Tab-separated table of C-alpha atoms in Angstrom:
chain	number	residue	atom	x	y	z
H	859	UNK	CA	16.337	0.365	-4.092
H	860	UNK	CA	13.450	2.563	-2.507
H	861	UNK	CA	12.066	4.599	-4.807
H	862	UNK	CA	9.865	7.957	-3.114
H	863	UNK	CA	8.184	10.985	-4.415
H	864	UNK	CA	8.733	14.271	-2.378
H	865	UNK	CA	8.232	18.109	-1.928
H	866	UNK	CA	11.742	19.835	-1.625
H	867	UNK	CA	11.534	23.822	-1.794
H	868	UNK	CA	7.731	23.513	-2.669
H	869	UNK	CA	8.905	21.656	-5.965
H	870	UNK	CA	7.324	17.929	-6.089
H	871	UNK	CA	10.460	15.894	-7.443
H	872	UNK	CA	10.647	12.121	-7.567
H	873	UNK	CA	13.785	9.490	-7.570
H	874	UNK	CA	15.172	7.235	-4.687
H	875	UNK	CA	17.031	7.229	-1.168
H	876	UNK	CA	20.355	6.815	-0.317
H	877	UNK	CA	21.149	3.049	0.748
H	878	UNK	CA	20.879	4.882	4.340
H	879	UNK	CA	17.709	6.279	4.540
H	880	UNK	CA	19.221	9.657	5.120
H	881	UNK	CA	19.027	11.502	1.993
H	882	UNK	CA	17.388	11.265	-1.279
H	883	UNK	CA	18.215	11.809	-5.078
H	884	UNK	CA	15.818	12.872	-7.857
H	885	UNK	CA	15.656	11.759	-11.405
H	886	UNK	CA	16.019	14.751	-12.497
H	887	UNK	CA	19.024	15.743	-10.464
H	888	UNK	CA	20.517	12.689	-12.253
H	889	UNK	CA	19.303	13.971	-15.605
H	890	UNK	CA	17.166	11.572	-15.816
H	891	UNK	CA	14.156	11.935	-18.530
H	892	UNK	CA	11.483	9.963	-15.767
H	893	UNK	CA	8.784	12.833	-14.146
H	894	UNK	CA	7.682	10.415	-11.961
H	895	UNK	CA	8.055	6.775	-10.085
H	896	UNK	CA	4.804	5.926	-12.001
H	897	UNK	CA	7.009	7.584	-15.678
H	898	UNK	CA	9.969	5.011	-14.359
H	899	UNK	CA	8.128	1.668	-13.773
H	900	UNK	CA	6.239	2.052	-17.061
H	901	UNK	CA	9.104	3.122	-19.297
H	902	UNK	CA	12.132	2.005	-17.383
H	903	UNK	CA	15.624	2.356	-19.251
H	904	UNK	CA	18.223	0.139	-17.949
H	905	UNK	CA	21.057	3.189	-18.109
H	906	UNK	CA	18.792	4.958	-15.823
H	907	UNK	CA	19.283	2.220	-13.502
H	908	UNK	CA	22.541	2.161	-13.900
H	909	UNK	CA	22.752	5.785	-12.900
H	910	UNK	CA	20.298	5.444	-9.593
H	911	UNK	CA	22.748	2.544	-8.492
H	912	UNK	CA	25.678	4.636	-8.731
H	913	UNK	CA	23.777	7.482	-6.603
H	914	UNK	CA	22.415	5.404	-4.052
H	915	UNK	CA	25.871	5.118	-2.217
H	916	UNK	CA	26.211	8.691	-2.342
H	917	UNK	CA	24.647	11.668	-0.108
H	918	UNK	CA	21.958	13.987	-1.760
H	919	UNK	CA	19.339	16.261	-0.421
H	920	UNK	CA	18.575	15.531	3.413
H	921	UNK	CA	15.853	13.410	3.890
H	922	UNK	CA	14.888	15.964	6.820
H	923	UNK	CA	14.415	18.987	4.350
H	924	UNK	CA	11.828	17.011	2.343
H	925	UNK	CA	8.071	16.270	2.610
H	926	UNK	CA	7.011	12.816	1.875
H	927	UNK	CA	4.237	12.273	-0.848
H	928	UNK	CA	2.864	8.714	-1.738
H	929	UNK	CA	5.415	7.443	-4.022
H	930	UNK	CA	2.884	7.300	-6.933
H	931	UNK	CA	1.042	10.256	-5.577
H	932	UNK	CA	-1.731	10.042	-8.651
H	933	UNK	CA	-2.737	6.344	-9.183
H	934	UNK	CA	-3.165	5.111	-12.669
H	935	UNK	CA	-6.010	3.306	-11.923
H	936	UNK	CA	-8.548	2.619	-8.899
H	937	UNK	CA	-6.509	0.625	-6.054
H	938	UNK	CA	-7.006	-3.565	-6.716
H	939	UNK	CA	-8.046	-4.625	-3.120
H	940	UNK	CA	-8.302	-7.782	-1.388
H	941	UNK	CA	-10.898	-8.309	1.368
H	942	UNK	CA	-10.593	-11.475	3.932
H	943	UNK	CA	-7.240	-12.550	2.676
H	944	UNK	CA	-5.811	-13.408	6.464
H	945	UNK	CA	-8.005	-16.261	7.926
H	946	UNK	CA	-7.802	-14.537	11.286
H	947	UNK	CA	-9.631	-11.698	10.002
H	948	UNK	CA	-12.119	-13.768	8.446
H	949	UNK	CA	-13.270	-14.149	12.200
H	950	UNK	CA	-13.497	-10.858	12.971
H	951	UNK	CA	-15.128	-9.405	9.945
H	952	UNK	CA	-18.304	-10.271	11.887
H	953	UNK	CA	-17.714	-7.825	14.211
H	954	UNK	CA	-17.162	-5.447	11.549
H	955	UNK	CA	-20.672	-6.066	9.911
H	956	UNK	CA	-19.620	-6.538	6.252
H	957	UNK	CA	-20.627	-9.777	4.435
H	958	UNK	CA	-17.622	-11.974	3.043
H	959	UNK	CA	-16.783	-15.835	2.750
H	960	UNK	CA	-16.013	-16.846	5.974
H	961	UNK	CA	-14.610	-19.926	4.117
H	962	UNK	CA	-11.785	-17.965	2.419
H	963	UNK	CA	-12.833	-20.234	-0.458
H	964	UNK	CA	-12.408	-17.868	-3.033
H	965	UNK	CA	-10.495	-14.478	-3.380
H	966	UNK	CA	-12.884	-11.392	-2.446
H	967	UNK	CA	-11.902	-8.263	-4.917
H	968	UNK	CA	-13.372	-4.702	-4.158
H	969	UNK	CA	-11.928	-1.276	-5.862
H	970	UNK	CA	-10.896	1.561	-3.637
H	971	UNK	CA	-11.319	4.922	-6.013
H	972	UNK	CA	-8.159	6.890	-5.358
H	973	UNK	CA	-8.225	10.415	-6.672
H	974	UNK	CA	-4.802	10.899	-5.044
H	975	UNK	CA	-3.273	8.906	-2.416
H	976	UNK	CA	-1.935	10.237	0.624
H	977	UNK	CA	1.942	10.117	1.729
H	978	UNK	CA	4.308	9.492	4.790
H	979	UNK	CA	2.809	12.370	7.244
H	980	UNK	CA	-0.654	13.340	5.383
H	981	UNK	CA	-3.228	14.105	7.717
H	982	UNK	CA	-6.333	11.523	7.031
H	983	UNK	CA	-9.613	13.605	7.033
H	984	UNK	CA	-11.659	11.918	9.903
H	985	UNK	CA	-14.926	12.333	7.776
H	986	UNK	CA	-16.916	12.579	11.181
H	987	UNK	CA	-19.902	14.303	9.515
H	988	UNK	CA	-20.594	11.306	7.551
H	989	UNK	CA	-19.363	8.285	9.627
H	990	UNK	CA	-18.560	7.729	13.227
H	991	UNK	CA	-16.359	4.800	12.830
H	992	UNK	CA	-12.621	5.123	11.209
H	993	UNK	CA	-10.650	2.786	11.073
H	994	UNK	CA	-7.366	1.271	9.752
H	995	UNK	CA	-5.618	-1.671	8.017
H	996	UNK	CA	-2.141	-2.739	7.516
H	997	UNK	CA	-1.534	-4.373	4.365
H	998	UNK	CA	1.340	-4.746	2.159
H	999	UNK	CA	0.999	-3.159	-1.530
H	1000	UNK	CA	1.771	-5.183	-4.528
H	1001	UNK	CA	3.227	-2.590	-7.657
H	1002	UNK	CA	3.475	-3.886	-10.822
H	1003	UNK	CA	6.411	-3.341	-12.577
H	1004	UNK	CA	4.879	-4.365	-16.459
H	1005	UNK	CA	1.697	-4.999	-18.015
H	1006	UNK	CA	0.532	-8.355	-17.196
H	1007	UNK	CA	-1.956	-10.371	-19.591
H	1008	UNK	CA	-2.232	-14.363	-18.953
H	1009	UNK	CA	0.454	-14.756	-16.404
H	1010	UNK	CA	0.690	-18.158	-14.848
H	1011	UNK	CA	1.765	-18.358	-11.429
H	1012	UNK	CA	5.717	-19.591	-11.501
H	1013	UNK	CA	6.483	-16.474	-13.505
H	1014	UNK	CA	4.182	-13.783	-11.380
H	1015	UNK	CA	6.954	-12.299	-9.263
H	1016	UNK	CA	8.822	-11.209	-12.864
H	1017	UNK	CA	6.020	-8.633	-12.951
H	1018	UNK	CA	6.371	-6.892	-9.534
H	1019	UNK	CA	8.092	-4.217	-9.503
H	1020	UNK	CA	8.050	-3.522	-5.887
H	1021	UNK	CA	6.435	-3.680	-2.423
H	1022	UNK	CA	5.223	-0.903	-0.051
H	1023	UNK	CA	2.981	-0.337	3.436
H	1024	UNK	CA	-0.708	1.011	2.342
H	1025	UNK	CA	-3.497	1.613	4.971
H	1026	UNK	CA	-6.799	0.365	3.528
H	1027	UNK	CA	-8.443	3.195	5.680
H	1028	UNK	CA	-12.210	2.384	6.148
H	1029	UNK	CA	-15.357	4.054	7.141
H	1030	UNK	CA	-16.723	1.235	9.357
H	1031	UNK	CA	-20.660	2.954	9.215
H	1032	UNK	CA	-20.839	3.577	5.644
H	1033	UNK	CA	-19.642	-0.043	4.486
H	1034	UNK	CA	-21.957	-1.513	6.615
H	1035	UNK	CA	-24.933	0.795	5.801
H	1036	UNK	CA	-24.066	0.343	2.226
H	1037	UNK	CA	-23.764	-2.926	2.736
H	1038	UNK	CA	-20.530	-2.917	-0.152
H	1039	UNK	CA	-17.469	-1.674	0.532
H	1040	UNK	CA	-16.209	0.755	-2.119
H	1041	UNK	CA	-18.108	4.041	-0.410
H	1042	UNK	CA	-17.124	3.266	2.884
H	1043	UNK	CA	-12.918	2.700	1.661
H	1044	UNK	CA	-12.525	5.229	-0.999
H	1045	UNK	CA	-13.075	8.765	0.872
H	1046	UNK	CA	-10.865	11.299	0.533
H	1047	UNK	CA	-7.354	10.856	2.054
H	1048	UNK	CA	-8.068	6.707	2.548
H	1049	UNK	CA	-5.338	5.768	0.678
H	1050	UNK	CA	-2.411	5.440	2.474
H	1051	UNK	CA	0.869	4.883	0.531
H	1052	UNK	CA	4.464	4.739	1.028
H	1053	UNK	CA	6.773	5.745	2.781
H	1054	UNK	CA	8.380	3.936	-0.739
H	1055	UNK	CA	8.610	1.526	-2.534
H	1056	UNK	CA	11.321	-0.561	-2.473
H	1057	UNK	CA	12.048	-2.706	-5.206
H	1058	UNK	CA	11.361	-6.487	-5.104
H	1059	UNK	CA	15.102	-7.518	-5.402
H	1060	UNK	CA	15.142	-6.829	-1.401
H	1061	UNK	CA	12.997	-9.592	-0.415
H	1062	UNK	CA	13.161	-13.364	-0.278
H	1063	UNK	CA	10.405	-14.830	-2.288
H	1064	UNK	CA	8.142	-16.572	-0.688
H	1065	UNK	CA	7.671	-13.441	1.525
H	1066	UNK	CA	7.207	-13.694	4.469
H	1067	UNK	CA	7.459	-10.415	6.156
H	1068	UNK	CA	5.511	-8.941	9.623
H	1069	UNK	CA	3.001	-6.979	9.456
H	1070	UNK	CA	2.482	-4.298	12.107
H	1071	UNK	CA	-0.038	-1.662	12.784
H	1072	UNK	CA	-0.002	0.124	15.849
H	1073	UNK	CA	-2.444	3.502	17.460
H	1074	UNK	CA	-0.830	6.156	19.633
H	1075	UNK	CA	2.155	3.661	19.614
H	1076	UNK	CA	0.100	0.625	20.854
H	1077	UNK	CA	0.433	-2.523	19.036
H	1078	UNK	CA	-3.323	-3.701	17.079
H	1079	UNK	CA	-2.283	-6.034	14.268
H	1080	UNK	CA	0.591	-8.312	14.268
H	1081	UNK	CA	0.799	-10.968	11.706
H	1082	UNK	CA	2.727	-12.349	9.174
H	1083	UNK	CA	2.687	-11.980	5.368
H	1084	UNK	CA	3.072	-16.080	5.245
H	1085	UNK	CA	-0.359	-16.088	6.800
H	1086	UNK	CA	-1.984	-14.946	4.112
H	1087	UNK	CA	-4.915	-17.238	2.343
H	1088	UNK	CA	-4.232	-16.271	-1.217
H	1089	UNK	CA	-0.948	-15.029	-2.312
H	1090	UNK	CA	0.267	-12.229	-4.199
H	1091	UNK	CA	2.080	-14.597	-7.456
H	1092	UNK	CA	-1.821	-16.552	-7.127
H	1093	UNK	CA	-3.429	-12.893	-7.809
H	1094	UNK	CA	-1.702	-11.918	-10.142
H	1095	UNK	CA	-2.448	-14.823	-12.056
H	1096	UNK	CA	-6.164	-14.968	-11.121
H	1097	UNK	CA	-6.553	-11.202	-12.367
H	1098	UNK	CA	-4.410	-11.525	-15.311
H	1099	UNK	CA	-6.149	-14.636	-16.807
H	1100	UNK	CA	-9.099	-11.832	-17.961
H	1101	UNK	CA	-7.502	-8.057	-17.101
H	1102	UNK	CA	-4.475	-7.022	-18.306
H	1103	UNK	CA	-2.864	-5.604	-14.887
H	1104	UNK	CA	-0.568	-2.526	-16.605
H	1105	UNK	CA	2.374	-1.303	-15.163
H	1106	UNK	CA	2.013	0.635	-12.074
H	1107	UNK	CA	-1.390	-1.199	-10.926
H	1108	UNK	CA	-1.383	-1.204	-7.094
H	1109	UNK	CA	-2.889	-4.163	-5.552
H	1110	UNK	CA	-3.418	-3.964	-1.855
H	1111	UNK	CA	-3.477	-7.895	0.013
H	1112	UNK	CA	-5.728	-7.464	2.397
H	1113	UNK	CA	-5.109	-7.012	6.360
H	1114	UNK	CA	-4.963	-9.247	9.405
H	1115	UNK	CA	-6.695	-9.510	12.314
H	1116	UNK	CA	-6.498	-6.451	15.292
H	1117	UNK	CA	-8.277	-3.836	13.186
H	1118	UNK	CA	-10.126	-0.951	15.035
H	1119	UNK	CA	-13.860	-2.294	14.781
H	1120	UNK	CA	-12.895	-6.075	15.312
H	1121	UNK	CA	-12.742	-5.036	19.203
H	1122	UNK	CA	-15.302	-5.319	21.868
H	1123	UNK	CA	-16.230	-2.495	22.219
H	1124	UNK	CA	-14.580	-1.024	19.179
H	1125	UNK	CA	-11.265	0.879	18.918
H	1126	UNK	CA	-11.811	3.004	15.903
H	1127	UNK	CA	-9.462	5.692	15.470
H	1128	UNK	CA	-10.489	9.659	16.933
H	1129	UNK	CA	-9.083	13.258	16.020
H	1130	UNK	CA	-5.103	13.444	16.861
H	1131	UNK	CA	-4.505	9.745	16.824
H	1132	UNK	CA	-1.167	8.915	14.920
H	1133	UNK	CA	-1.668	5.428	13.291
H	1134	UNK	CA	1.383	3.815	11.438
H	1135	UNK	CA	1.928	1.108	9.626
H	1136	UNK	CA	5.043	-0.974	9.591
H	1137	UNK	CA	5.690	-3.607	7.697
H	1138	UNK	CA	9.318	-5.468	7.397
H	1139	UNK	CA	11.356	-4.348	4.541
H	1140	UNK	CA	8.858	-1.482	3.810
H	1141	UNK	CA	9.708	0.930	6.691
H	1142	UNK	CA	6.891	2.552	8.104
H	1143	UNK	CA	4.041	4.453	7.248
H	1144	UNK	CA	2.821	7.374	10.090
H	1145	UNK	CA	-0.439	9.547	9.545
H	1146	UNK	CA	-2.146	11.471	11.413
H	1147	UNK	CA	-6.298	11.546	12.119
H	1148	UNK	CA	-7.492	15.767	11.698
């Protein structure tokens, strides 16, 4: 199930697609209590999904006469984020000029501050004035589905609610002037989210899903979620053992290899570039640069 937030008639609603892609339903069209997709995963009720299974097979508003938002649109907290969690872009990150464990030895955490995430189709403020390097990262999104306190790894993937494509956007200039990275990835409009989330019961656990980003329709990161160093079931329980991870966390895991600034010279993304994000299972995430 794929569960997406939306504008339809300059009303945000929230609920699910149809099984094909081609129209969507809203909880409250269902009568449904749920405001949100953030109001269903923490206080899901299982005759509510009973009703969204029945709707799914049927046709609802036309996914052409909506606007995508990020299916949580308003995080509940700051954006978990993993840095140098695909060995390949352990290599690169030189290029980059950030300091990390080029080892991969241990898991490198970093907040992104997310004041509201941007959807399916936002425009991504190039933030020129400030930084002359943009630049993008294709990484699968972890949701929580409930609060998780001491969880050991064999039962992790009970707490997921679902998976998603997220663009770590970055300001290559200011994380290396800064010489941290929570500046240079939380600007405004550098969360990228969506275009849903659909539910973990469509994938095969362990994942292993591609990973695609691609500029102006031109492949730049092609991997594998297999490839990754530490895995989503070992985070959770890394995290958990001393945060409680509440339902609805986001935890992005990190990005391989191909990203703008790992290029000689670098590829870093300009005004009117369309950069999307693909990732198997996930469909595909498409913004613009203003």
């Amino acid at each position: 199930m794929k569960f997406a937030t939306w504008v339809h008639n300059g009303c945000e609603e929230a609920g699910i697609f149809s099984k094909d892609l081609q129209s969507v339903h809203s909880f409250a069209s269902l009568g449904l209590s749920c405001g949100s997709v953030l109001d269903f995963i923490i206080s899901p009720k299982e005759q509510d999904m009973d009703a969204l299974r029945c709707a799914e097979g049927k046709n609802g508003i036309p996914a052409n006469d909506i606007m995508l938002e990020a299916p949580i649109p308003v995080p509940r907290h700051d954006i978990i984020c993993l840095g140098i969690n695909y060995a390949d872009h352990a290599r690169e990150t030189a290029a980059i000029g950030v300091s990390a464990d080029k080892n991969c030895s241990q898991c490198v955490y970093f907040s992104k501050r997310t004041a509201r995430a941007l959807g399916h189709g936002g425009i991504i403020e190039n933030h020129f004035d400030i930084n002359g390097r943009l630049d993008y990262e294709a990484e699968l999104a972890v949701i929580i589905g409930k609060d998780a306190r001491r969880v050991k790894k064999e039962n992790a993937w009970d707490y997921v609610f679902g998976l998603a494509c997220f663009n770590d956007l970055s300001a290559r200039d200011l994380q290396q002037k800064h010489n941290q990275w929570f500046f240079g990835k939380s600007l405004d409009t550098f969360t990228a989210f969506g275009p849903y989330i659909a539910t973990l019961d469509e994938f095969e656990i362990p994942l292993k899903l591609a990973v695609r980003s691609r500029v102006n329709g031109e492949i730049r990161q092609n991997a594998t979620t297999a490839d990754m160093i530490f895995t989503p079931d070992f985070v959770i329980e890394e995290l958990s053992a001393g945060m409680t991870l509440d339902a609805g966390t986001i935890i992005a895991t990190g990005t391989p290899a191909g990203v703008g600034a790992g290029f000689t010279p670098h590829r870093c993304m300009k005004p009117g570039d369309v950069c999307e994000i693909d990732i198997e299972g996930c469909g595909v995430l498409r913004n613009t640069v203003g």
